Coordinates of C-alpha atoms and ligand atoms in Angstrom, one line a residue:
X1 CA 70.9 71.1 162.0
X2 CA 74.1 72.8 161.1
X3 CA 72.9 75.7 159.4
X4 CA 70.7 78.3 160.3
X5 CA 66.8 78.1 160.0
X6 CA 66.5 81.2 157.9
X7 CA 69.9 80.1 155.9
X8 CA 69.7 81.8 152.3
X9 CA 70.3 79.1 149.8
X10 CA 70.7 80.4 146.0
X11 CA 72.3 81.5 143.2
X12 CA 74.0 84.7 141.7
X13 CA 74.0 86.5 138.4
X14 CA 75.1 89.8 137.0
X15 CA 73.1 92.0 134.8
X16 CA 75.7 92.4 131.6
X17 CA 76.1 88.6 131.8
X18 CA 72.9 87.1 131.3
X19 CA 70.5 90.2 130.7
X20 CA 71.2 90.9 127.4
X21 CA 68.5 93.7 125.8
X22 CA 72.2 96.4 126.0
X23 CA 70.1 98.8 124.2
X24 CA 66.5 98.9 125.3
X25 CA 64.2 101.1 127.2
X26 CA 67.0 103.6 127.3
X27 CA 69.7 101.6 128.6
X28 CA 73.3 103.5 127.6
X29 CA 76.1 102.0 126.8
X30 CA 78.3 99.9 129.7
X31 CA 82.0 98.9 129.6
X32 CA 81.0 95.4 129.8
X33 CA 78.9 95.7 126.5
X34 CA 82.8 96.0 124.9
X35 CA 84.1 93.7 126.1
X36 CA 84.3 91.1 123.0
X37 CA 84.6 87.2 123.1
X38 CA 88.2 85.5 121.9
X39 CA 92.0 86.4 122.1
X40 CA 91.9 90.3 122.7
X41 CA 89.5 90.3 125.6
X42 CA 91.7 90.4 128.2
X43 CA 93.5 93.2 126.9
X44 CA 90.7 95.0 126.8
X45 CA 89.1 94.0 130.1
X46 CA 92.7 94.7 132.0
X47 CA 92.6 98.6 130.4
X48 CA 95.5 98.2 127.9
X49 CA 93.4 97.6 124.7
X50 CA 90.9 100.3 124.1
X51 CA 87.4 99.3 122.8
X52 CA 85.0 102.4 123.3
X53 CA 82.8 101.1 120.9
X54 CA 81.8 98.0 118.4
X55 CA 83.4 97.1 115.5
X56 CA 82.8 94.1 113.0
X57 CA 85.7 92.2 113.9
X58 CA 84.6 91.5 117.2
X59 CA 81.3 89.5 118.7
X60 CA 80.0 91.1 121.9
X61 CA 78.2 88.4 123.8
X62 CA 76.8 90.8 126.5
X63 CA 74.5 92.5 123.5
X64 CA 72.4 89.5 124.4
X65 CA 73.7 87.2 126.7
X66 CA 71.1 84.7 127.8
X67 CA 68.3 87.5 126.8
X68 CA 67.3 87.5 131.2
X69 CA 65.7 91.2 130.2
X70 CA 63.0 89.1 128.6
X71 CA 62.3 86.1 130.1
X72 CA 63.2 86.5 133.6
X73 CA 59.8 85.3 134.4
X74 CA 60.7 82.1 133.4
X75 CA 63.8 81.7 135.0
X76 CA 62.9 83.1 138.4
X77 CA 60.2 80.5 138.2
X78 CA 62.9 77.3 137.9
X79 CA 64.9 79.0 140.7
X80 CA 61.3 78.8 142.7
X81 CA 61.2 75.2 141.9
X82 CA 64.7 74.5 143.7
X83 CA 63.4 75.9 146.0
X84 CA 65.7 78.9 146.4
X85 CA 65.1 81.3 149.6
X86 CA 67.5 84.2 147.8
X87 CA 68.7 85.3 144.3
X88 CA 71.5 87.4 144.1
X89 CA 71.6 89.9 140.7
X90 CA 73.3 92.9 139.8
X91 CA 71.6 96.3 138.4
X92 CA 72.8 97.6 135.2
X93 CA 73.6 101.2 136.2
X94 CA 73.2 102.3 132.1
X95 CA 69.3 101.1 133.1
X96 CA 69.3 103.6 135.8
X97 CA 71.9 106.3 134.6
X98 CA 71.9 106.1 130.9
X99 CA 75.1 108.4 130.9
X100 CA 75.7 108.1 134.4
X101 CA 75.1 112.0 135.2
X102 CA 71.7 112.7 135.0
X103 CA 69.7 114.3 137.6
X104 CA 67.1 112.2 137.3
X105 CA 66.6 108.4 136.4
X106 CA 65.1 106.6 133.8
X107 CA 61.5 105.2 134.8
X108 CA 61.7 102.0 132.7
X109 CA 65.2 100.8 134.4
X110 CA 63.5 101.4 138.0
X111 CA 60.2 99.3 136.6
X112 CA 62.1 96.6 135.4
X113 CA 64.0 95.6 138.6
X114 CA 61.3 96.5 140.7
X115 CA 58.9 93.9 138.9
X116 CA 61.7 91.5 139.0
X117 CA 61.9 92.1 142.4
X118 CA 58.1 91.6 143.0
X119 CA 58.4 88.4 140.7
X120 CA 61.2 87.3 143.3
X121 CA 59.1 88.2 146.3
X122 CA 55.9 86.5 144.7
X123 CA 58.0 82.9 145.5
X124 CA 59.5 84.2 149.0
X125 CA 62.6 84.7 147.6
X126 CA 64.9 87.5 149.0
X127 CA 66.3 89.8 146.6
X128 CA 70.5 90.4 147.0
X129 CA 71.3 93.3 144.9
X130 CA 75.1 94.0 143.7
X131 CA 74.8 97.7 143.3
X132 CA 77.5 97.0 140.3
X133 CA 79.0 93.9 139.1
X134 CA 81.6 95.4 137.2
X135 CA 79.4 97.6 134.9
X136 CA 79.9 101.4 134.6
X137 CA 78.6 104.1 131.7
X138 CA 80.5 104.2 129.0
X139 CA 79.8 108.0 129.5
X140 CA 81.7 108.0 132.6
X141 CA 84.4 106.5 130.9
X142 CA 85.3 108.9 128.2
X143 CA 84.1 112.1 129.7
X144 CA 85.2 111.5 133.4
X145 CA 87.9 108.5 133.0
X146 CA 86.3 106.1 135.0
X147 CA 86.8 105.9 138.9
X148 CA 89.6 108.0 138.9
X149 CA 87.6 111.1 139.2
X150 CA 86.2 112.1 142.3
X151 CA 82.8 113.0 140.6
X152 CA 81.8 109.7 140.2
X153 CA 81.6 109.3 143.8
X154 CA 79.0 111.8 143.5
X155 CA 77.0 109.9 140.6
X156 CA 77.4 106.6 142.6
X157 CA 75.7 108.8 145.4
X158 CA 72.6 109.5 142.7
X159 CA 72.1 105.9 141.8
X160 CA 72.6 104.4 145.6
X161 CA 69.6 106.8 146.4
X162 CA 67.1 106.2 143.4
X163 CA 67.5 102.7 144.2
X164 CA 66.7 102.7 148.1
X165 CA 64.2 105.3 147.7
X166 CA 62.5 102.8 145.4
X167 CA 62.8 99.1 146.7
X168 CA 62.3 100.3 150.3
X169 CA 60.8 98.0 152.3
X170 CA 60.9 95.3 149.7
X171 CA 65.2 94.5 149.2
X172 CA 67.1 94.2 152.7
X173 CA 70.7 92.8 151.5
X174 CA 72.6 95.1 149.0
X175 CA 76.4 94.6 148.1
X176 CA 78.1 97.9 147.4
X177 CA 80.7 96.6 144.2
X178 CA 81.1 92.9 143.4
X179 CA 84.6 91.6 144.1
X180 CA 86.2 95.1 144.7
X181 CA 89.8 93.6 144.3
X182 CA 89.0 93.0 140.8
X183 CA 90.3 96.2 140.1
X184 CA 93.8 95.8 140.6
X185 CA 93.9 93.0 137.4
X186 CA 90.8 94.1 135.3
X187 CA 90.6 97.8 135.5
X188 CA 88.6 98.5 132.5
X189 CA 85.9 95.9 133.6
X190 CA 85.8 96.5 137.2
X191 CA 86.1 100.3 137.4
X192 CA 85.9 101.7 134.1
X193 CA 89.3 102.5 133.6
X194 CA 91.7 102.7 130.5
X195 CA 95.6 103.8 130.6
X196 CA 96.9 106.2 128.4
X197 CA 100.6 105.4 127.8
X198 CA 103.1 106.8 130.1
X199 CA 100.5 106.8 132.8
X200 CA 101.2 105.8 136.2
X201 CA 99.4 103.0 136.9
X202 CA 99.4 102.4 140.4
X203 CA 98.7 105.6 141.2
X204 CA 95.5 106.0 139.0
X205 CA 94.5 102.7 140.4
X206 CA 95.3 103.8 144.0
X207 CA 92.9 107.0 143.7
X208 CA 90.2 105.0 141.8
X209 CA 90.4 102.5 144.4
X210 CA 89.5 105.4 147.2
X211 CA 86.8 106.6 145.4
X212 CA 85.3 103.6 145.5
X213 CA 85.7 102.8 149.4
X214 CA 84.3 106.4 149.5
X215 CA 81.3 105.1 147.5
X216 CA 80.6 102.2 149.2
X217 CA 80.9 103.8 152.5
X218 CA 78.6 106.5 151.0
X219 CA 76.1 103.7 150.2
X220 CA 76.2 102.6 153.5
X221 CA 75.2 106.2 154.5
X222 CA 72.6 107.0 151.8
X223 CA 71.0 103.2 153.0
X224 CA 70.6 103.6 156.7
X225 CA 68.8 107.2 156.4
X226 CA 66.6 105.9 153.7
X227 CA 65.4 102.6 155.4
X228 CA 66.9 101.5 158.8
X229 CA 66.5 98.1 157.7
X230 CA 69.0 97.5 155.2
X231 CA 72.0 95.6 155.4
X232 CA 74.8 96.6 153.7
X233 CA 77.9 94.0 152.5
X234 CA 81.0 94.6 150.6
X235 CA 82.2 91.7 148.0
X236 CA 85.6 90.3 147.6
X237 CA 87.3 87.9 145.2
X238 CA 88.4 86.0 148.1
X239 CA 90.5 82.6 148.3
X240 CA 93.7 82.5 150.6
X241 CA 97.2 82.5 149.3
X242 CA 99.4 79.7 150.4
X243 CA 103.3 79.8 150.7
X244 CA 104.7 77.7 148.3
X245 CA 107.5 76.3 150.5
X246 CA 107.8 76.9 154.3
X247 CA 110.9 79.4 153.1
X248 CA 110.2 82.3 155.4
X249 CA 110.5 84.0 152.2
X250 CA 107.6 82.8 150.6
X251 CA 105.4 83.0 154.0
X252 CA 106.0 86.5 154.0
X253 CA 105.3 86.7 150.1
X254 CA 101.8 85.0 151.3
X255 CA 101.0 87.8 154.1
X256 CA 101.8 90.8 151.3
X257 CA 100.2 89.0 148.9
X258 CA 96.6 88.1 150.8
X259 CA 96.5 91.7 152.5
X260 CA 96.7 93.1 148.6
X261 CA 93.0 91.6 148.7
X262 CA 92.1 91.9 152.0
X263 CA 92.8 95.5 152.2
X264 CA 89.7 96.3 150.3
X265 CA 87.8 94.7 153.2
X266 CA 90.1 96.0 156.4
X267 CA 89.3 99.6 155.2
X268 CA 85.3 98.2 154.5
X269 CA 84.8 96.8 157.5
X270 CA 87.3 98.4 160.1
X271 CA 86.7 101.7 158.6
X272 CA 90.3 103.1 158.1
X273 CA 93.3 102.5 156.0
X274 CA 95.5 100.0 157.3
X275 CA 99.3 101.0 158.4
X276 CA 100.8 98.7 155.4
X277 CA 98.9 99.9 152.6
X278 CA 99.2 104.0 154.1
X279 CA 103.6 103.0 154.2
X280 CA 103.2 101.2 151.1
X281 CA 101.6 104.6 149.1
X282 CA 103.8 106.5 151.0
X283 CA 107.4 104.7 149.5
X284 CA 106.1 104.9 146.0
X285 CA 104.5 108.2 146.1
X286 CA 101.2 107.3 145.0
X287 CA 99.4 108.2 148.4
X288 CA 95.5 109.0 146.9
X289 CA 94.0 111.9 147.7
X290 CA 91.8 111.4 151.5
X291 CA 90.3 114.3 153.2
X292 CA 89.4 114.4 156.7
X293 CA 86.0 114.2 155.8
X294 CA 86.5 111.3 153.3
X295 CA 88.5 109.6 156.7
X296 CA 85.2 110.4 158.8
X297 CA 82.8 109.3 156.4
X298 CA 84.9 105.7 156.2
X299 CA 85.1 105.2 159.9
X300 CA 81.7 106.0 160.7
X301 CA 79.7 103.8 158.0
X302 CA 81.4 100.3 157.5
X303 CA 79.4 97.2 156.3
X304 CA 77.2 94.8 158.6
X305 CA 78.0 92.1 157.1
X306 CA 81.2 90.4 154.7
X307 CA 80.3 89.0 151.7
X308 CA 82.9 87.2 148.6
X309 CA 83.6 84.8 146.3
X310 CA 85.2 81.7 146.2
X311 CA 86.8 79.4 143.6
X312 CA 90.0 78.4 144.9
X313 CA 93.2 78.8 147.0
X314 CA 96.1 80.7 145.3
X315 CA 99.9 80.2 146.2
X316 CA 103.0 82.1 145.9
X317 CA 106.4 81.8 146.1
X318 CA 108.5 85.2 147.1
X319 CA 110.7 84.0 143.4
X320 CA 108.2 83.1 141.3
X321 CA 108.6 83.8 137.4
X322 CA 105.7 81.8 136.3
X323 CA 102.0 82.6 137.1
X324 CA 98.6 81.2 136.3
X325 CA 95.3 82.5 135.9
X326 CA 92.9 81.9 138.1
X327 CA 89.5 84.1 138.3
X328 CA 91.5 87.1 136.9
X329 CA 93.9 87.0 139.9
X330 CA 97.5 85.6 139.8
X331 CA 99.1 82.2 141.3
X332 CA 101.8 79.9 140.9
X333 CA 100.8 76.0 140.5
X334 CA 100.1 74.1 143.3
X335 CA 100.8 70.6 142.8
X336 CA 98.8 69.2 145.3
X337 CA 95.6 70.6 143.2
X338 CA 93.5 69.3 140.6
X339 CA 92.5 71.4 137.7
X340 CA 89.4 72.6 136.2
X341 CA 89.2 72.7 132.2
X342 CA 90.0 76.3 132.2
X343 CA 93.2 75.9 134.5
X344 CA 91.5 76.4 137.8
X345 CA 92.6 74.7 140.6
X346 CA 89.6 72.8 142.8
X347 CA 90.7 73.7 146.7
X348 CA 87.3 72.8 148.8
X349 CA 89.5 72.4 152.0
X350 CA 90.6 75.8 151.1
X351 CA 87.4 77.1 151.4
X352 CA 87.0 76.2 154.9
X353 CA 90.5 77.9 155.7
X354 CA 89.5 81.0 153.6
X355 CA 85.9 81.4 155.3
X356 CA 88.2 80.9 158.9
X357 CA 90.4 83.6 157.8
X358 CA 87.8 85.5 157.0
X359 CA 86.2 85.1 160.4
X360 CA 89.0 85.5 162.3
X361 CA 89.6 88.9 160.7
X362 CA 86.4 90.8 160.9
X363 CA 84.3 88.9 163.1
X364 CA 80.9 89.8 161.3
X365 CA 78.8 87.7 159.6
X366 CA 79.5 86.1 156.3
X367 CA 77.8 85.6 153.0
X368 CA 79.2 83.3 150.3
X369 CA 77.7 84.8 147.1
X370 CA 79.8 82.9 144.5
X371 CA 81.2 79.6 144.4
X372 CA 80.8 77.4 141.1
X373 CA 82.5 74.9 138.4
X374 CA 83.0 76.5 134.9
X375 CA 82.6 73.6 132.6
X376 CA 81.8 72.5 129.3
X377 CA 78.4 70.8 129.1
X378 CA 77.4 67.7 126.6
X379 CA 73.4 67.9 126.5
X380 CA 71.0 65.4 125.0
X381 CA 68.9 66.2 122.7
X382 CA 66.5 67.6 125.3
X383 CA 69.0 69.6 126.8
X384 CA 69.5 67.6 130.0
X385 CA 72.8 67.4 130.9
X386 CA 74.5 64.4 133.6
X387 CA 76.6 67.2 135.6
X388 CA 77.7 64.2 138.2
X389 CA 81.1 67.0 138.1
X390 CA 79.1 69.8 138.9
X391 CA 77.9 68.1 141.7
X392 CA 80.6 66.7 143.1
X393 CA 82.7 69.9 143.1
X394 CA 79.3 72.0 144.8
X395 CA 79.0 69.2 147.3
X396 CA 82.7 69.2 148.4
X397 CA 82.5 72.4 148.8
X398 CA 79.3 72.5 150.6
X399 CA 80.6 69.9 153.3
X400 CA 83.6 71.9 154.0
X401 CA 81.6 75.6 154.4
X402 CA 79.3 73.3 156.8
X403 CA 82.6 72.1 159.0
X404 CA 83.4 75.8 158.8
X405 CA 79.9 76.7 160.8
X406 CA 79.2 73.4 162.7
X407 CA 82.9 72.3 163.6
X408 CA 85.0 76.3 163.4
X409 CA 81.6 78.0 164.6
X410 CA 81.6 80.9 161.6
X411 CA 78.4 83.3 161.2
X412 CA 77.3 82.2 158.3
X413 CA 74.0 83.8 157.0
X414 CA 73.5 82.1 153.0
X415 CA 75.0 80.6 149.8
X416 CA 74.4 81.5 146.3
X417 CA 76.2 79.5 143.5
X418 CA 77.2 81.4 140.9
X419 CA 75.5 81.3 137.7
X420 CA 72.5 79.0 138.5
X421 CA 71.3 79.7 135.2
X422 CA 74.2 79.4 132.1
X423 CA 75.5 82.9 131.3
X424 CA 78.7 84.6 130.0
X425 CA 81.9 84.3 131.3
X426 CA 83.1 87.4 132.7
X427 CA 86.7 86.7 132.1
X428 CA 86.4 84.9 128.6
X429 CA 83.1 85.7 127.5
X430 CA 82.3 82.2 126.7
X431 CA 79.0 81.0 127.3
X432 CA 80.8 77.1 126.3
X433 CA 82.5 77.7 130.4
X434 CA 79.0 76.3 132.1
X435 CA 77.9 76.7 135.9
X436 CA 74.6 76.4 136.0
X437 CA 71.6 74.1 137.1
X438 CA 69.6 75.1 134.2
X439 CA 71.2 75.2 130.6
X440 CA 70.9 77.6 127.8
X441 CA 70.8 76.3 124.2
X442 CA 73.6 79.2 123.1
X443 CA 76.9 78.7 121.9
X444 CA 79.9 81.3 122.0
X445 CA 78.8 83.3 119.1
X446 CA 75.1 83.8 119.6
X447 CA 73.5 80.7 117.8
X448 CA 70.8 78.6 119.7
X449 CA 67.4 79.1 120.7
X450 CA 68.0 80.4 124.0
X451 CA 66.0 77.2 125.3
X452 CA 66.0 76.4 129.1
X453 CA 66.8 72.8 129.9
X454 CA 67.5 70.9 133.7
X455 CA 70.4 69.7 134.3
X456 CA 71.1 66.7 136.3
X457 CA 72.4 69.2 139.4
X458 CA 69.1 70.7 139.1
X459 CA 67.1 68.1 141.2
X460 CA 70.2 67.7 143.7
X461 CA 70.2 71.1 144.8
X462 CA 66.5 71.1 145.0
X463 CA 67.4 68.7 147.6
X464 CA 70.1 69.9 149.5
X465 CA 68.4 73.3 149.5
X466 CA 64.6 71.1 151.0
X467 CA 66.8 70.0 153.7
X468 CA 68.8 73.2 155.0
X469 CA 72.0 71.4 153.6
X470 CA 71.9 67.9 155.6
X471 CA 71.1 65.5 152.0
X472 CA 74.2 66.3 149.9
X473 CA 73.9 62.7 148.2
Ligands
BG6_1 C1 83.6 86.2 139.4 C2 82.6 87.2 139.0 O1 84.8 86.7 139.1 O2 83.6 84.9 138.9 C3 81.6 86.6 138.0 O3 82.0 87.9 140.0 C4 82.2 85.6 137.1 O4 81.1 87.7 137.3 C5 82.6 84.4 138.0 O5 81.4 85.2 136.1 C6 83.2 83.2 137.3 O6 84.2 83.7 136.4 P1 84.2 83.3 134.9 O7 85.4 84.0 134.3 O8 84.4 81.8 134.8 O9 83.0 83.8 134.4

C-alpha cells in the first residue's frame, strides 16, 4: 500500500465560513463577518475599502453561513459515514476572545469546540485545529490596527494557551495561521488590517507579518510546555510558480516570485529570516522591528511538521502586464492549463512538483489540508448532485500526491479536501462556488433550507478513503 496505515484522510472547514451563529453565546464581532458577498468584496478583503460594520446595502453571508454552530452534529455524523480518520476546522477567536483582550475567556466558546471535539472523537476522528483561518476581533482592528501592533502577539499568546490548557490530551495537530501568505493580497481578511491613505504598505505589512511568525513561534512554545504531545504545523497557500518562457528572465522572476511565499515557511521551519528577504527590507527601508529575543524565540521553536494548500500551479513572466486571479494570489495564463468556472487553472501534475518542492526544501513531514474544485452544482430535487467533475479533478489529483509518496518518497502524514461540506467562498463569498461531498440547500443570499443532501462524490470518497487510497475508480 502506498500510503501510510494511520494516513489521515478528510476534509477542512473554517469557522466564519460555514459556522454561521456570528453573534451567539457571546461571540464579538470578526473581520470576516464584514466581509459582504458581490462586487466590493475584494476591496474590502484586500484592506482598501473599509467595512467596520454592516450596512443595508450589503448581504453578509458569514452571519450564517451553512448555520455549522447548530447542526454540527449532523454533519460530523456524514463525515463519520465516509469514513473520515481527521477533520480539520478553525476556531473563531471572537468565541474565545470576544474583544480579543480579555483576561479571561468566554466559557461558552471553550464548551462549544470542546463538544465538537468530543463529537469528532466519539467516531475516531482526529481533530486538526487552525488556531485562525483568517478571523480576527473586530476589536483588535480598530483599537490596535490589526497585526501591526506588537500587542497582539501578546493576545495570540492568551488564546494559544486557553485553548491547550483545555483540549489537552484530546487534539494533537494544531496549525498556527491558515495560509500565512495570504497576507500579502488580502490584508484585511488574513490579518485584520486596513490602510489609511498615504500609508506605507509594505512596511505595515512587513511588521504585521513578524508579528505573526512571532506568534506562531510563540504557539509552538506555549504548546510543547502545555502538553508534550502536540504537533505543531504552519499553513501555506502553496502551488509553484512556473517561468513562462525558458527566458532566464522569467526563471529568475519564478525564484523571486515562489520565495515571496515560501518565505513565510523558511523562517517557520528553519527558524530565521532568510538572506533575500533581510537584503530585500533592507533596500526599501522597511526592515520590521526583530529583537534578539524575538530572533531566539524563532530559532528555538519551529514547526514539526509543513502543512498547505493546493489548487494550482501559478506562472510568471519577468514582463508580464496582465494577471489572473487565482486563490487571491497572482499569475499570468498558462496555456497549457484548463480552467475551472471561476478562472482557476486545474495543474494535478503540479501538485506532485509543488509537494517535491516542498520536500526538497524542509525535509519534514507534510500535510495537505486543502485541495478542492469550486463549482456550481445542478441538484435534483433531492438534492443529489452527479459531481462526475468533482471527482475527476479529486482523483487526478489524488494519483499524483500518491506518485509523490510511492514513486518521489515524500513524508506524507494526511489529506483533507477542502470544504467537504458546501460553505462560503472565502474569496467571493458565494456559497453558488461548490466543493463539497455533501450539499447545502442555500443560495448566495441566504434562501434555502439549509438541507444536507449526498452528492454523487460522496460514496466515492467513502471508497477511496475504505481503501487507504488504492480504489480511485
Ligand atoms: C483557501 C482558503 O484560500 O482556499 C479557504 O484557506 C478557501 O478558506 C479556499 O475557501 C477556496 O477558496 P474560495 O475562494 O474558492 O473559497
Amino acid at each position: 500500500m502506498t500510503f501510510r496505515n494511520d494516513f489521515l484522510w478528510g476534509g477542512a472547514t473554517a469557522a466564519n465560513q460555514c459556522e454561521g451563529a456570528y453573534d451567539v453565546d457571546g461571540r464579538g464581532l470578526a473581520n470576516v463577518d464584514l466581509c459582504p458577498v458581490g462586487e466590493d468584496r475584494l476591496e474590502i478583503i484586500t484592506g482598501q475599502k473599509k467595512m467596520f460594520d454592516f450596512d443595508d446595502d450589503h448581504f453578509y453571508p458569514a452571519k450564517e453561513s451553512i448555520d455549522m454552530y447548530h447542526r454540527y452534529k449532523e454533519d460530523i455524523a456524514l463525515f463519520a459515514e465516509m469514513g473520515f480518520k481527521v477533520y480539520r476546522f478553525s476556531i473563531a477567536w471572537t468565541r474565545i476572545f470576544p474583544k480579543g483582550d480579555e483576561n479571561e475567556p468566554n466559557e461558552k466558546g471553550l464548551k462549544f469546540y470542546e463538544d465538537l471535539i468530543d463529537e469528532c472523537l466519539k467516531y475516531n476522528i482526529e481533530p486538526l485545529i487552525t488556531i485562525t483561518h483568517f478571523d480576527f476581533p473586530m476589536y483588535l482592528v480598530e483599537k490596535y490596527g490589526g497585526w501591526r501592533n506588537r500587542k497582539i502577539v501578546d493576545f495570540y499568546k492568551n488564546l494559544v494557551t486557553a485553548i491547550f490548557e483545555r483540549f489537552k490530551g484530546k487534539v494533537k495537530y494544531y496549525l498556527t495561521f491558515n495560509e500565512i501568505n495570504v497576507i500579502l493580497a488580502a490584508s484585511f481578511m488574513g490579518a485584520g488590517l486596513y490602510f489609511e491613505e498615504g500609508e506605507d504598505v509594505e512596511k505595515v505589512r512587513a511588521q504585521a507579518i513578524h508579528h505573526e511568525l512571532l506568534a506562531s513561534a510563540y504557539a509552538t512554545k506555549i504548546a510543547k510546555s502545555i502538553d508534550p504531545e502536540i504537533k505543531i504545523g504552519c499553513m501555506l497557500a502553496a502551488g509553484t510558480y512556473y517561468p513562462a518562457s525558458m527566458k532566464p528572465e522569467d526563471v529568475f522572476a519564478a525564484l523571486k516570485a515562489n520565495r515571496e511565499n515560501y518565505f513565510f515557511v523558511d523562517v517557520q521551519a528553519r527558524g530565521y529570516y532568510p538572506s533575500y528577504k533581510l537584503k530585500d527590507y533592507e533596500r526599501k527601508g522597511i526592515m520590521p522591528e526583530i529583537t534578539k529575543e524575538d530572533k531566539k524565540i524563532l530559532k528555538e521553536n519551529t514547526v514539526d511538521f509543513i502543512s498547505f494548500s493546493y489548487y494550482s500551479t501559478r506562472a510568471i513572466a519577468a514582463d508580464a502586464k496582465k494577471f489572473d486571479e487565482a486563490n487571491l494570489i497572482m499569475s499570468v495564463e498558462n496555456p497549457y492549463l484548463e480552467k475551472t468556472e471561476w478562472g482557476w487553472q486545474v495543474d494535478p501534475l503540479g501538485f506532485r512538483t509543488t509537494i517535491n518542492e516542498i520536500w526538497d526544501r524542509y525535509q519534514k513531514p507534510l500535510f495537505v489540508v486543502e485541495n478542492g474544485l469550486g463549482a456550481k452544482d445542478l441538484p435534483d430535487e433531492n438534492g443529489y448532485v452527479e459531481d462526475d467533475y468533482r471527482i475527476n479533478y479529486l482523483r487526478e489529483h489524488i494519483k499524483n500526491m500518491k506518485d509523490a509518496v510511492e514513486l518521489d518518497g515524500v513524508d506524507l502524514l494526511g489529506y483533507t479536501t477542502w470544504g467537504p461540506i458546501d460553505l462560503v467562498s472565502a474569496g467571493t463569498g458565494e456559497m453558488s462556488k461548490r466543493y463539497g461531498f455533501i450539499y447545502v440547500d442555500r443560495d448566495d443570499y441566504g434562501n434555502g433550507s439549509l438541507k444536507r443532501s449526498k452528492k454523487k462524490s460522496f460514496d466515492w470518497y467513502k471508497k477511496v478513503i475504505a481503501s487507504n487510497g488504492e480504489d480511485l475508480e
